[in-house]
Amino acid sequence: MAQKAEKTILFVTSESGPYKASGGLADVAEALPVAFRKQNVNMVRVMPKYRGIEEKYQLTKLHEFIVEITNRPMVAAVYQHELDGIKTYFIGNAPFFEREKLYGYEDDSVRFGFFSKAVVEMLISIGLKPDVIHANDWQTALIGIFLKQDYATLDFYRDIKMVFTIHNLQYQGVFERDVLEKLNLSPKYFNSEAVEYYGKVCFMKAGIVYSNAITTVSQTYAKEIQTPEFGYGLDGLLRKYSHKIYGIINGIYYDKYDPANDEALAFQFDAKNYKKERSKQQKAFREQIGLAPSAEPMLGVVTRLAEQKGIDLILAAMKKLAREGVQFVILGSGETYYEAALKDMANQYPGQIVVITEFNPAVARQIYGSVDMFLMPSLFEPCGLSQMYSLRYGAVPIVRNTGGLSDTIIGYEDDPERATGFRFSNYFSNDFIEAIRRAIGCFKEPKVWNEIMQRGMATRFSWDGSAKEYLALYQSILKEDEH
């Protein structure tokens, strides 16, 4: 790459750290451009200009142009900001984006349809011609269809390739049929080979059909979404396009998540001194959150409280194992049913179960750096980052054998000599509890346990590795025109 002209990739996202974040997509959007800079690839971001961004960051206004949707012209403004050498463009439209939340509005279909079309229009208006547009999830999935319908005949757009990443297939962006008219899209796209989905319009389908390559955030999830169990009605379509589906695992920032210099920890540690210092950290954390001193293992969870995350299995395990003295600390917010059920368990076992429903990133890292075992019994998990953080901080993960959890954790059951955690396959509480019991058995053998911990702490899932895989994919689709 270094000898050739620098490639430009436009990463289109509905959110990105540090500007505005609500989930894992923001982590990916923040990290990938930094990793690409090391590969001599210029990745720039574009995202909506949400409320508060302009006040916090000094944005430069570049241009304004008209986007034709909802049968009336709407103004889009383009702003730019550079941070640590990475450029981010922002699409501004106050009625659509200067709101309290990022998502969850009745007009989300029009908001993100407008954003997608504005991104395509922005390119010619500011003279930015990327080699590849990399779109993410349903919010940006219409870019390919706008390119095909409105811009395919323009020389400027002719050679631009598109990659579409599915971060979570469960969220598909399904709307009423009239959204096509609202977005000035031809009714010819309302068919099962395009965006029609059980009588409605599915934005995710547009991303799948009108892209040169599709990626998901782990190799196992790339296979799983082609099955009825995980395909959410799109498995047939995904099997049809299986030739262009790739799994590329997310990474984590090892500099940012480092127990050796994490100020959230009362006692910092690394792979050399963790035995003594991590024990001190655990003792301090027990006192901090009100857990009683105990020789029994402490089990931790940092999660969104939703069915997908296996909260039903966690509740069943708490009910069974708390009687035996096992301690639990849960950090997460979400569905009120789960919050209430977990708090009820904490009330039944004071000093043994602690539930914190106010999310706090410092407390999350304290959990990673203090608990003996970290629980992720997900129903499905496209990639998952928490298991990587737990490895980094010396907490041994116990995970369900699905998605990214399968690709990142080596189970003691499968390979004791290389194990970094424990796994179970069937989504049953008894299977999960048995996996925890296997882990507790090893916990009581310090030599075995320390070896598992050390291997976990030495494991690396870096963004540099992910960037190299994405770069190889970009190069392969750019070469298609050469043959």
Short mmCIF file of C-alpha atoms in Angstrom, two decimals:
data_model
loop_
_atom_site.label_atom_id
_atom_site.label_comp_id
_atom_site.label_asym_id
_atom_site.label_seq_id
_atom_site.Cartn_x
_atom_site.Cartn_y
_atom_site.Cartn_z
CA MET A 1 0.00 0.00 0.00
CA ALA A 2 2.76 2.46 0.90
CA GLN A 3 3.99 2.74 -2.71
CA LYS A 4 0.54 3.46 -4.14
CA ALA A 5 -1.64 6.51 -3.62
CA GLU A 6 -3.23 6.44 -0.20
CA LYS A 7 -6.65 4.79 -0.20
CA THR A 8 -9.58 6.69 1.29
CA ILE A 9 -12.34 4.85 3.13
CA LEU A 10 -15.49 6.66 4.25
CA PHE A 11 -16.84 5.04 7.43
CA VAL A 12 -20.53 5.93 7.69
CA THR A 13 -21.99 5.51 11.15
CA SER A 14 -24.98 6.66 13.19
CA GLU A 15 -22.71 7.14 16.22
CA SER A 16 -19.04 7.35 17.12
CA GLY A 17 -16.88 7.92 20.16
CA PRO A 18 -15.85 10.34 21.46
CA TYR A 19 -18.60 12.49 19.93
CA LYS A 20 -21.81 10.57 20.67
CA ALA A 21 -22.17 6.96 21.76
CA SER A 22 -24.92 4.58 22.83
CA GLY A 23 -23.40 1.16 22.10
CA GLY A 24 -20.63 -0.96 20.61
CA LEU A 25 -20.87 0.61 17.14
CA ALA A 26 -19.43 3.83 18.61
CA ASP A 27 -16.39 1.89 19.87
CA VAL A 28 -15.75 0.44 16.40
CA ALA A 29 -16.21 3.82 14.72
CA GLU A 30 -13.77 5.44 17.12
CA ALA A 31 -11.09 2.75 16.95
CA LEU A 32 -10.90 1.63 13.32
CA PRO A 33 -9.70 4.91 11.75
CA VAL A 34 -6.85 5.07 14.29
CA ALA A 35 -5.79 1.51 13.43
CA PHE A 36 -6.00 2.26 9.70
CA ARG A 37 -3.66 5.20 9.99
CA LYS A 38 -0.90 2.69 10.86
CA GLN A 39 -1.68 0.88 7.56
CA ASN A 40 -1.28 4.10 5.51
CA VAL A 41 -5.00 4.14 4.80
CA ASN A 42 -7.02 7.32 5.24
CA MET A 43 -10.30 6.38 6.92
CA VAL A 44 -12.61 9.31 7.60
CA ARG A 45 -15.91 9.17 9.44
CA VAL A 46 -19.27 10.74 8.77
CA MET A 47 -22.12 10.81 11.29
CA PRO A 48 -25.13 12.97 12.17
CA LYS A 49 -24.48 16.21 14.06
CA TYR A 50 -26.41 15.43 17.21
CA ARG A 51 -27.29 17.85 19.98
CA GLY A 52 -24.30 19.01 22.01
CA ILE A 53 -21.53 18.03 19.59
CA GLU A 54 -21.02 21.52 18.16
CA GLU A 55 -20.91 23.05 21.64
CA LYS A 56 -18.31 20.59 22.90
CA TYR A 57 -16.10 20.43 19.80
CA GLN A 58 -15.06 23.27 17.54
CA LEU A 59 -16.59 22.21 14.23
CA THR A 60 -15.83 23.91 10.93
CA LYS A 61 -18.82 24.43 8.66
CA LEU A 62 -17.90 23.45 5.09
CA HIS A 63 -21.01 23.60 2.97
CA GLU A 64 -24.79 23.46 2.70
CA PHE A 65 -26.84 21.67 0.07
CA ILE A 66 -30.37 20.51 -0.61
CA VAL A 67 -31.54 16.91 -0.14
CA GLU A 68 -34.79 16.01 -1.87
CA ILE A 69 -36.89 13.80 0.39
CA THR A 70 -40.49 13.80 1.67
CA ASN A 71 -41.39 15.66 -1.55
CA ARG A 72 -39.77 18.83 -0.33
CA PRO A 73 -36.21 20.16 -0.35
CA MET A 74 -34.41 19.87 2.99
CA VAL A 75 -31.17 21.56 3.93
CA ALA A 76 -28.15 19.49 4.96
CA ALA A 77 -25.10 21.22 6.37
CA VAL A 78 -21.65 19.60 6.37
CA TYR A 79 -19.26 20.19 9.24
CA GLN A 80 -15.76 18.89 9.85
CA HIS A 81 -13.65 18.18 12.93
CA GLU A 82 -10.19 16.71 13.27
CA LEU A 83 -9.08 14.86 16.39
CA ASP A 84 -5.73 13.06 16.74
CA GLY A 85 -5.25 13.27 12.97
CA ILE A 86 -8.63 11.64 12.16
CA LYS A 87 -11.22 13.64 10.21
CA THR A 88 -14.90 13.35 11.03
CA TYR A 89 -17.63 14.92 8.91
CA PHE A 90 -21.03 15.72 10.41
CA ILE A 91 -24.36 16.03 8.61
CA GLY A 92 -26.42 18.74 10.26
CA ASN A 93 -30.18 19.18 10.18
CA ALA A 94 -31.60 20.58 13.41
CA PRO A 95 -35.17 19.18 13.20
CA PHE A 96 -33.82 15.65 12.64
CA PHE A 97 -30.73 15.47 14.83
CA GLU A 98 -30.86 18.17 17.54
CA ARG A 99 -32.89 15.86 19.78
CA GLU A 100 -32.53 14.34 23.22
CA LYS A 101 -31.85 10.74 22.08
CA LEU A 102 -30.10 9.23 19.08
CA TYR A 103 -32.80 6.67 18.23
CA GLY A 104 -36.32 5.66 19.14
CA TYR A 105 -38.44 8.23 17.28
CA GLU A 106 -41.42 7.57 15.01
CA ASP A 107 -39.68 9.28 12.11
CA ASP A 108 -36.37 7.35 12.43
CA SER A 109 -36.93 5.95 8.94
CA VAL A 110 -36.96 9.45 7.43
CA ARG A 111 -34.21 10.77 9.74
CA PHE A 112 -31.72 8.07 8.72
CA GLY A 113 -32.96 7.93 5.14
CA PHE A 114 -32.17 11.65 4.94
CA PHE A 115 -28.76 11.04 6.55
CA SER A 116 -27.90 8.27 4.06
CA LYS A 117 -28.85 10.36 1.03
CA ALA A 118 -27.07 13.42 2.45
CA VAL A 119 -23.86 11.40 2.86
CA VAL A 120 -23.90 10.46 -0.83
CA GLU A 121 -24.68 14.06 -1.86
CA MET A 122 -21.98 15.39 0.48
CA LEU A 123 -19.24 13.61 -1.48
CA ILE A 124 -19.66 15.60 -4.67
CA SER A 125 -20.46 18.83 -2.81
CA ILE A 126 -17.13 18.85 -0.92
CA GLY A 127 -15.11 16.94 -3.52
CA LEU A 128 -14.45 13.87 -1.39
CA LYS A 129 -14.20 10.71 -3.50
CA PRO A 130 -13.59 7.63 -1.33
CA ASP A 131 -12.43 4.33 -2.80
CA VAL A 132 -14.84 2.51 -0.48
CA ILE A 133 -17.92 3.55 1.49
CA HIS A 134 -18.19 1.41 4.61
CA ALA A 135 -21.77 1.58 5.95
CA ASN A 136 -22.98 0.13 9.26
CA ASP A 137 -26.33 -1.32 10.37
CA TRP A 138 -29.79 -0.36 9.17
CA GLN A 139 -29.37 3.37 9.84
CA THR A 140 -26.92 3.69 6.91
CA ALA A 141 -28.07 0.73 4.81
CA LEU A 142 -29.87 2.81 2.16
CA ILE A 143 -26.64 4.35 0.83
CA GLY A 144 -26.27 1.58 -1.76
CA ILE A 145 -29.81 1.99 -3.06
CA PHE A 146 -29.45 5.79 -3.33
CA LEU A 147 -26.17 5.33 -5.22
CA LYS A 148 -27.88 2.94 -7.64
CA GLN A 149 -31.02 5.01 -8.22
CA ASP A 150 -29.77 8.60 -8.24
CA TYR A 151 -26.02 8.66 -8.81
CA ALA A 152 -24.98 5.62 -10.89
CA THR A 153 -24.75 7.60 -14.14
CA LEU A 154 -22.45 10.28 -12.70
CA ASP A 155 -18.73 9.70 -13.40
CA PHE A 156 -17.80 10.97 -9.94
CA TYR A 157 -19.51 7.99 -8.25
CA ARG A 158 -18.79 5.29 -10.81
CA ASP A 159 -15.93 3.37 -9.18
CA ILE A 160 -16.93 3.73 -5.51
CA LYS A 161 -17.35 0.35 -3.80
CA MET A 162 -19.52 -0.38 -0.78
CA VAL A 163 -19.00 -2.56 2.27
CA PHE A 164 -21.87 -3.10 4.70
CA THR A 165 -21.34 -4.32 8.27
CA ILE A 166 -24.06 -6.05 10.30
CA HIS A 167 -23.35 -5.44 13.98
CA ASN A 168 -26.63 -6.96 15.17
CA LEU A 169 -29.11 -8.52 12.75
CA GLN A 170 -31.95 -8.30 15.28
CA TYR A 171 -32.24 -4.56 14.59
CA GLN A 172 -33.27 -4.40 10.93
CA GLY A 173 -35.03 -1.07 10.44
CA VAL A 174 -38.43 -2.36 9.28
CA PHE A 175 -40.97 0.30 8.29
CA GLU A 176 -44.27 0.75 6.45
CA ARG A 177 -44.30 0.62 2.66
CA ASP A 178 -44.91 4.38 2.29
CA VAL A 179 -41.36 5.10 3.47
CA LEU A 180 -40.19 4.54 -0.12
CA GLU A 181 -42.35 7.42 -1.32
CA LYS A 182 -41.22 9.60 1.61
CA LEU A 183 -37.60 9.05 0.63
CA ASN A 184 -38.22 9.48 -3.12
CA LEU A 185 -37.27 5.87 -3.80
CA SER A 186 -38.86 4.09 -6.74
CA PRO A 187 -41.69 1.61 -5.99
CA LYS A 188 -39.77 -0.89 -8.16
CA TYR A 189 -37.61 -1.63 -5.10
CA PHE A 190 -40.66 -2.98 -3.28
CA ASN A 191 -40.04 -6.63 -4.17
CA SER A 192 -38.57 -9.59 -2.32
CA GLU A 193 -35.27 -9.37 -4.24
CA ALA A 194 -34.81 -5.78 -3.02
CA VAL A 195 -36.25 -4.24 0.19
CA GLU A 196 -39.72 -5.79 0.57
CA TYR A 197 -40.04 -7.76 3.80
CA TYR A 198 -43.39 -9.38 4.71
CA GLY A 199 -45.33 -6.44 3.25
CA LYS A 200 -43.04 -3.81 4.76
CA VAL A 201 -39.70 -2.19 3.88
CA CYS A 202 -36.51 -3.51 5.50
CA PHE A 203 -33.55 -1.11 5.42
CA MET A 204 -31.14 -3.89 6.40
CA LYS A 205 -32.04 -5.76 3.20
CA ALA A 206 -30.87 -2.77 1.14
CA GLY A 207 -27.45 -2.96 2.80
CA ILE A 208 -27.21 -6.69 2.09
CA VAL A 209 -28.38 -6.54 -1.54
CA TYR A 210 -26.69 -3.33 -2.73
CA SER A 211 -23.17 -3.78 -1.34
CA ASN A 212 -20.02 -5.34 -2.79
CA ALA A 213 -19.23 -7.12 0.47
CA ILE A 214 -21.00 -7.80 3.77
CA THR A 215 -19.17 -8.20 7.05
CA THR A 216 -20.26 -9.22 10.51
CA VAL A 217 -18.28 -8.77 13.70
CA SER A 218 -17.18 -12.39 14.16
CA GLN A 219 -16.68 -15.44 11.96
CA THR A 220 -19.12 -17.58 13.92
CA TYR A 221 -21.84 -14.91 13.74
CA ALA A 222 -21.28 -14.71 9.95
CA LYS A 223 -22.28 -18.40 9.79
CA GLU A 224 -25.05 -18.15 12.42
CA ILE A 225 -27.01 -15.40 10.63
CA GLN A 226 -27.43 -17.74 7.66
CA THR A 227 -29.52 -20.12 9.83
CA PRO A 228 -33.21 -19.78 10.81
CA GLU A 229 -32.30 -19.61 14.53
CA PHE A 230 -30.22 -16.44 14.17
CA GLY A 231 -31.37 -15.06 10.80
CA TYR A 232 -34.50 -13.17 11.95
CA GLY A 233 -36.23 -13.86 8.65
CA LEU A 234 -33.24 -12.84 6.52
CA ASP A 235 -31.35 -16.16 6.62
CA GLY A 236 -32.53 -17.15 3.12
CA LEU A 237 -31.33 -13.86 1.65
CA LEU A 238 -28.02 -14.14 3.52
CA ARG A 239 -27.48 -17.69 2.24
CA LYS A 240 -28.06 -16.34 -1.28
CA TYR A 241 -25.30 -13.78 -0.73
CA SER A 242 -23.03 -16.05 1.33
CA HIS A 243 -20.26 -15.62 -1.27
CA LYS A 244 -19.78 -12.01 -0.15
CA ILE A 245 -20.16 -12.43 3.66
CA TYR A 246 -17.06 -12.20 5.86
CA GLY A 247 -16.56 -12.32 9.63
CA ILE A 248 -14.03 -9.90 11.14
CA ILE A 249 -13.76 -9.75 14.92
CA ASN A 250 -13.76 -6.41 16.74
CA GLY A 251 -10.78 -5.44 18.85
CA ILE A 252 -10.28 -3.47 22.05
CA TYR A 253 -7.95 -0.63 23.03
CA TYR A 254 -5.26 -2.29 25.16
CA ASP A 255 -3.77 1.09 26.12
CA LYS A 256 -7.12 2.38 27.33
CA TYR A 257 -8.09 -0.83 29.14
CA ASP A 258 -4.96 -1.61 31.14
CA PRO A 259 -5.10 -2.79 34.77
CA ALA A 260 -1.46 -1.69 35.23
CA ASN A 261 -2.40 1.99 35.05
CA ASP A 262 -6.18 2.13 35.43
CA GLU A 263 -7.02 4.87 37.92
CA ALA A 264 -10.43 3.29 38.58
CA LEU A 265 -8.63 0.49 40.45
CA ALA A 266 -7.50 0.98 44.05
CA PHE A 267 -4.64 -1.47 43.36
CA GLN A 268 -3.15 -1.72 39.88
CA PHE A 269 -1.61 -4.92 38.59
CA ASP A 270 -0.13 -6.67 35.59
CA ALA A 271 0.59 -10.27 34.59
CA LYS A 272 3.67 -10.36 36.86
CA ASN A 273 2.31 -9.05 40.16
CA TYR A 274 -1.42 -9.80 39.82
CA LYS A 275 -1.53 -12.55 42.48
CA LYS A 276 -0.85 -10.13 45.33
CA GLU A 277 -2.19 -6.85 43.93
CA ARG A 278 -5.39 -8.23 42.38
CA SER A 279 -6.29 -9.86 45.71
CA LYS A 280 -5.92 -6.45 47.38
CA GLN A 281 -8.09 -4.89 44.67
CA GLN A 282 -10.76 -7.56 45.22
CA LYS A 283 -10.75 -6.97 48.97
CA ALA A 284 -11.05 -3.19 48.48
CA PHE A 285 -13.87 -3.63 45.96
CA ARG A 286 -15.80 -5.93 48.29
CA GLU A 287 -15.65 -3.23 50.96
CA GLN A 288 -16.54 -0.50 48.45
CA ILE A 289 -19.77 -2.15 47.26
CA GLY A 290 -20.80 -3.86 50.50
CA LEU A 291 -19.97 -7.52 49.86
CA ALA A 292 -18.97 -9.57 52.89
CA PRO A 293 -15.39 -10.95 53.14
CA SER A 294 -15.43 -14.46 51.66
CA ALA A 295 -13.22 -17.25 50.37
CA GLU A 296 -15.91 -18.19 47.84
CA PRO A 297 -15.55 -16.85 44.29
CA MET A 298 -17.00 -13.50 43.22
CA LEU A 299 -18.87 -13.60 39.89
CA GLY A 300 -19.41 -10.45 37.83
CA VAL A 301 -21.70 -9.24 35.05
CA VAL A 302 -21.51 -5.98 33.05
CA THR A 303 -24.34 -5.90 30.54
CA ARG A 304 -27.46 -4.42 29.06
CA LEU A 305 -30.40 -6.02 30.87
CA ALA A 306 -32.16 -7.70 27.94
CA GLU A 307 -33.19 -11.25 27.05
CA GLN A 308 -30.38 -11.44 24.45
CA LYS A 309 -27.81 -11.17 27.24
CA GLY A 310 -28.98 -14.31 29.04
CA ILE A 311 -30.32 -12.56 32.14
CA ASP A 312 -32.81 -15.40 32.74
CA LEU A 313 -29.90 -17.83 33.04
CA ILE A 314 -28.02 -15.46 35.35
CA LEU A 315 -31.07 -15.20 37.64
CA ALA A 316 -31.37 -19.01 37.76
CA ALA A 317 -27.66 -19.35 38.58
CA MET A 318 -27.90 -16.72 41.34
CA LYS A 319 -30.85 -18.52 42.89
CA LYS A 320 -28.98 -21.82 42.99
CA LEU A 321 -25.43 -20.72 43.83
CA ALA A 322 -26.07 -17.87 46.27
CA ARG A 323 -27.29 -20.52 48.75
CA GLU A 324 -23.81 -22.03 48.54
CA GLY A 325 -22.03 -18.77 49.36
CA VAL A 326 -21.05 -17.71 45.83
CA GLN A 327 -21.06 -13.90 45.47
CA PHE A 328 -22.44 -11.87 42.55
CA VAL A 329 -22.00 -8.27 41.43
CA ILE A 330 -24.15 -7.07 38.50
CA LEU A 331 -23.78 -3.75 36.67
CA GLY A 332 -26.35 -2.94 34.02
CA SER A 333 -29.56 -1.19 33.11
CA GLY A 334 -32.34 -2.04 30.72
CA GLU A 335 -35.66 -3.83 30.92
CA THR A 336 -37.52 -2.98 34.14
CA TYR A 337 -38.57 -6.61 34.68
CA TYR A 338 -34.94 -7.71 34.88
CA GLU A 339 -33.91 -4.74 37.03
CA ALA A 340 -36.66 -5.60 39.53
CA ALA A 341 -35.87 -9.35 39.53
CA LEU A 342 -32.16 -8.73 40.13
CA LYS A 343 -32.81 -6.20 42.91
CA ASP A 344 -35.15 -8.70 44.54
CA MET A 345 -32.30 -11.26 44.57
CA ALA A 346 -29.97 -8.67 46.10
CA ASN A 347 -32.52 -8.00 48.86
CA GLN A 348 -32.73 -11.73 49.61
CA TYR A 349 -28.94 -12.03 49.90
CA PRO A 350 -27.54 -8.82 51.42
CA GLY A 351 -23.75 -8.79 51.56
CA GLN A 352 -23.64 -11.51 48.95
CA ILE A 353 -25.35 -10.08 45.87
CA VAL A 354 -24.94 -6.46 44.75
CA VAL A 355 -26.88 -5.01 41.81
CA ILE A 356 -25.99 -1.58 40.37
CA THR A 357 -28.39 -0.27 37.71
CA GLU A 358 -26.73 3.11 37.15
CA PHE A 359 -24.12 2.40 34.48
CA ASN A 360 -20.68 3.75 35.30
CA PRO A 361 -17.60 2.93 33.15
CA ALA A 362 -15.22 3.18 36.13
CA VAL A 363 -17.32 0.67 38.11
CA ALA A 364 -17.36 -1.60 35.05
CA ARG A 365 -13.55 -1.68 35.05
CA GLN A 366 -13.52 -2.26 38.81
CA ILE A 367 -15.71 -5.32 38.23
CA TYR A 368 -13.39 -6.62 35.48
CA GLY A 369 -10.41 -6.08 37.78
CA SER A 370 -11.95 -7.61 40.92
CA VAL A 371 -14.22 -10.56 40.18
CA ASP A 372 -12.89 -14.10 39.84
CA MET A 373 -15.26 -15.07 37.02
CA PHE A 374 -17.13 -13.03 34.43
CA LEU A 375 -20.50 -14.28 33.13
CA MET A 376 -21.75 -13.93 29.53
CA PRO A 377 -24.44 -16.58 28.87
CA SER A 378 -25.81 -14.70 25.84
CA LEU A 379 -28.67 -16.06 23.75
CA PHE A 380 -26.69 -14.67 20.81
CA GLU A 381 -23.65 -12.38 20.70
CA PRO A 382 -22.47 -10.96 17.35
CA CYS A 383 -19.04 -10.12 18.79
CA GLY A 384 -19.01 -9.01 22.42
CA LEU A 385 -16.33 -6.83 23.99
CA SER A 386 -16.88 -7.50 27.69
CA GLN A 387 -15.29 -10.95 27.51
CA MET A 388 -12.15 -9.32 26.03
CA TYR A 389 -12.05 -6.72 28.81
CA SER A 390 -12.48 -9.43 31.44
CA LEU A 391 -9.53 -11.41 30.02
CA ARG A 392 -7.39 -8.26 30.07
CA TYR A 393 -8.22 -7.65 33.74
CA GLY A 394 -7.75 -11.22 34.94
CA ALA A 395 -11.42 -12.24 35.31
CA VAL A 396 -12.02 -15.69 33.83
CA PRO A 397 -15.00 -15.62 31.42
CA ILE A 398 -17.79 -18.20 31.46
CA VAL A 399 -19.60 -17.85 28.14
CA ARG A 400 -22.19 -19.48 25.94
CA ASN A 401 -20.73 -21.01 22.79
CA THR A 402 -22.21 -18.52 20.32
CA GLY A 403 -21.08 -15.75 17.95
CA GLY A 404 -18.01 -13.80 18.97
CA LEU A 405 -17.85 -15.61 22.30
CA SER A 406 -17.01 -18.82 20.41
CA ASP A 407 -14.27 -17.02 18.48
CA THR A 408 -12.58 -15.32 21.43
CA ILE A 409 -12.72 -17.76 24.35
CA ILE A 410 -11.01 -21.16 24.43
CA GLY A 411 -13.02 -23.40 26.76
CA TYR A 412 -11.39 -25.51 29.48
CA GLU A 413 -13.81 -28.26 28.44
CA ASP A 414 -12.32 -28.34 24.93
CA ASP A 415 -8.62 -27.72 25.57
CA PRO A 416 -7.42 -27.52 29.20
CA GLU A 417 -3.84 -26.71 28.15
CA ARG A 418 -4.84 -23.61 26.12
CA ALA A 419 -8.01 -22.61 27.97
CA THR A 420 -8.76 -18.96 28.67
CA GLY A 421 -12.25 -19.55 30.07
CA PHE A 422 -15.22 -21.91 30.26
CA ARG A 423 -17.99 -22.53 27.71
CA PHE A 424 -21.38 -24.22 27.47
CA SER A 425 -23.54 -24.71 24.38
CA ASN A 426 -27.22 -25.27 25.16
CA TYR A 427 -29.26 -22.29 26.35
CA PHE A 428 -30.41 -24.03 29.54
CA SER A 429 -29.84 -22.80 33.09
CA ASN A 430 -28.59 -26.24 34.21
CA ASP A 431 -25.89 -26.24 31.51
CA PHE A 432 -24.83 -22.73 32.56
CA ILE A 433 -24.73 -23.68 36.25
CA GLU A 434 -22.66 -26.76 35.41
CA ALA A 435 -20.14 -24.56 33.56
CA ILE A 436 -19.88 -22.31 36.63
CA ARG A 437 -19.36 -25.39 38.82
CA ARG A 438 -16.55 -26.56 36.51
CA ALA A 439 -14.96 -23.15 36.88
CA ILE A 440 -15.33 -23.24 40.68
CA GLY A 441 -13.67 -26.68 40.68
CA CYS A 442 -10.63 -25.20 38.89
CA PHE A 443 -10.74 -22.10 41.11
CA LYS A 444 -10.07 -24.40 44.07
CA GLU A 445 -6.87 -25.60 42.37
CA PRO A 446 -4.71 -22.44 42.41
CA LYS A 447 -2.10 -23.76 39.95
CA VAL A 448 -4.72 -24.60 37.30
CA TRP A 449 -6.62 -21.36 37.93
CA ASN A 450 -3.54 -19.14 37.69
CA GLU A 451 -2.57 -20.71 34.38
CA ILE A 452 -6.04 -19.97 32.94
CA MET A 453 -5.84 -16.38 34.24
CA GLN A 454 -2.33 -15.82 32.84
CA ARG A 455 -3.29 -17.11 29.40
CA GLY A 456 -6.33 -14.83 29.41
CA MET A 457 -4.33 -11.77 30.42
CA ALA A 458 -1.82 -12.48 27.62
CA THR A 459 -4.52 -12.86 24.93
CA ARG A 460 -4.75 -10.03 22.39
CA PHE A 461 -7.62 -8.95 20.14
CA SER A 462 -6.20 -5.72 18.77
CA TRP A 463 -7.78 -3.24 16.39
CA ASP A 464 -4.59 -3.47 14.32
CA GLY A 465 -5.44 -7.09 13.49
CA SER A 466 -9.04 -6.18 12.61
CA ALA A 467 -7.84 -3.31 10.39
CA LYS A 468 -5.55 -5.64 8.43
CA GLU A 469 -8.48 -7.96 7.70
CA TYR A 470 -10.72 -5.08 6.60
CA LEU A 471 -7.91 -3.72 4.42
CA ALA A 472 -7.51 -7.09 2.67
CA LEU A 473 -11.27 -7.08 2.02
CA TYR A 474 -11.23 -3.52 0.63
CA GLN A 475 -8.33 -4.42 -1.65
CA SER A 476 -10.10 -7.54 -2.93
CA ILE A 477 -13.28 -5.65 -3.94
CA LEU A 478 -11.26 -2.81 -5.50
CA LYS A 479 -9.39 -5.38 -7.59
CA GLU A 480 -12.63 -6.85 -8.97
CA ASP A 481 -12.75 -4.12 -11.64
CA GLU A 482 -9.22 -4.99 -12.75
CA HIS A 483 -10.21 -8.48 -13.89
#
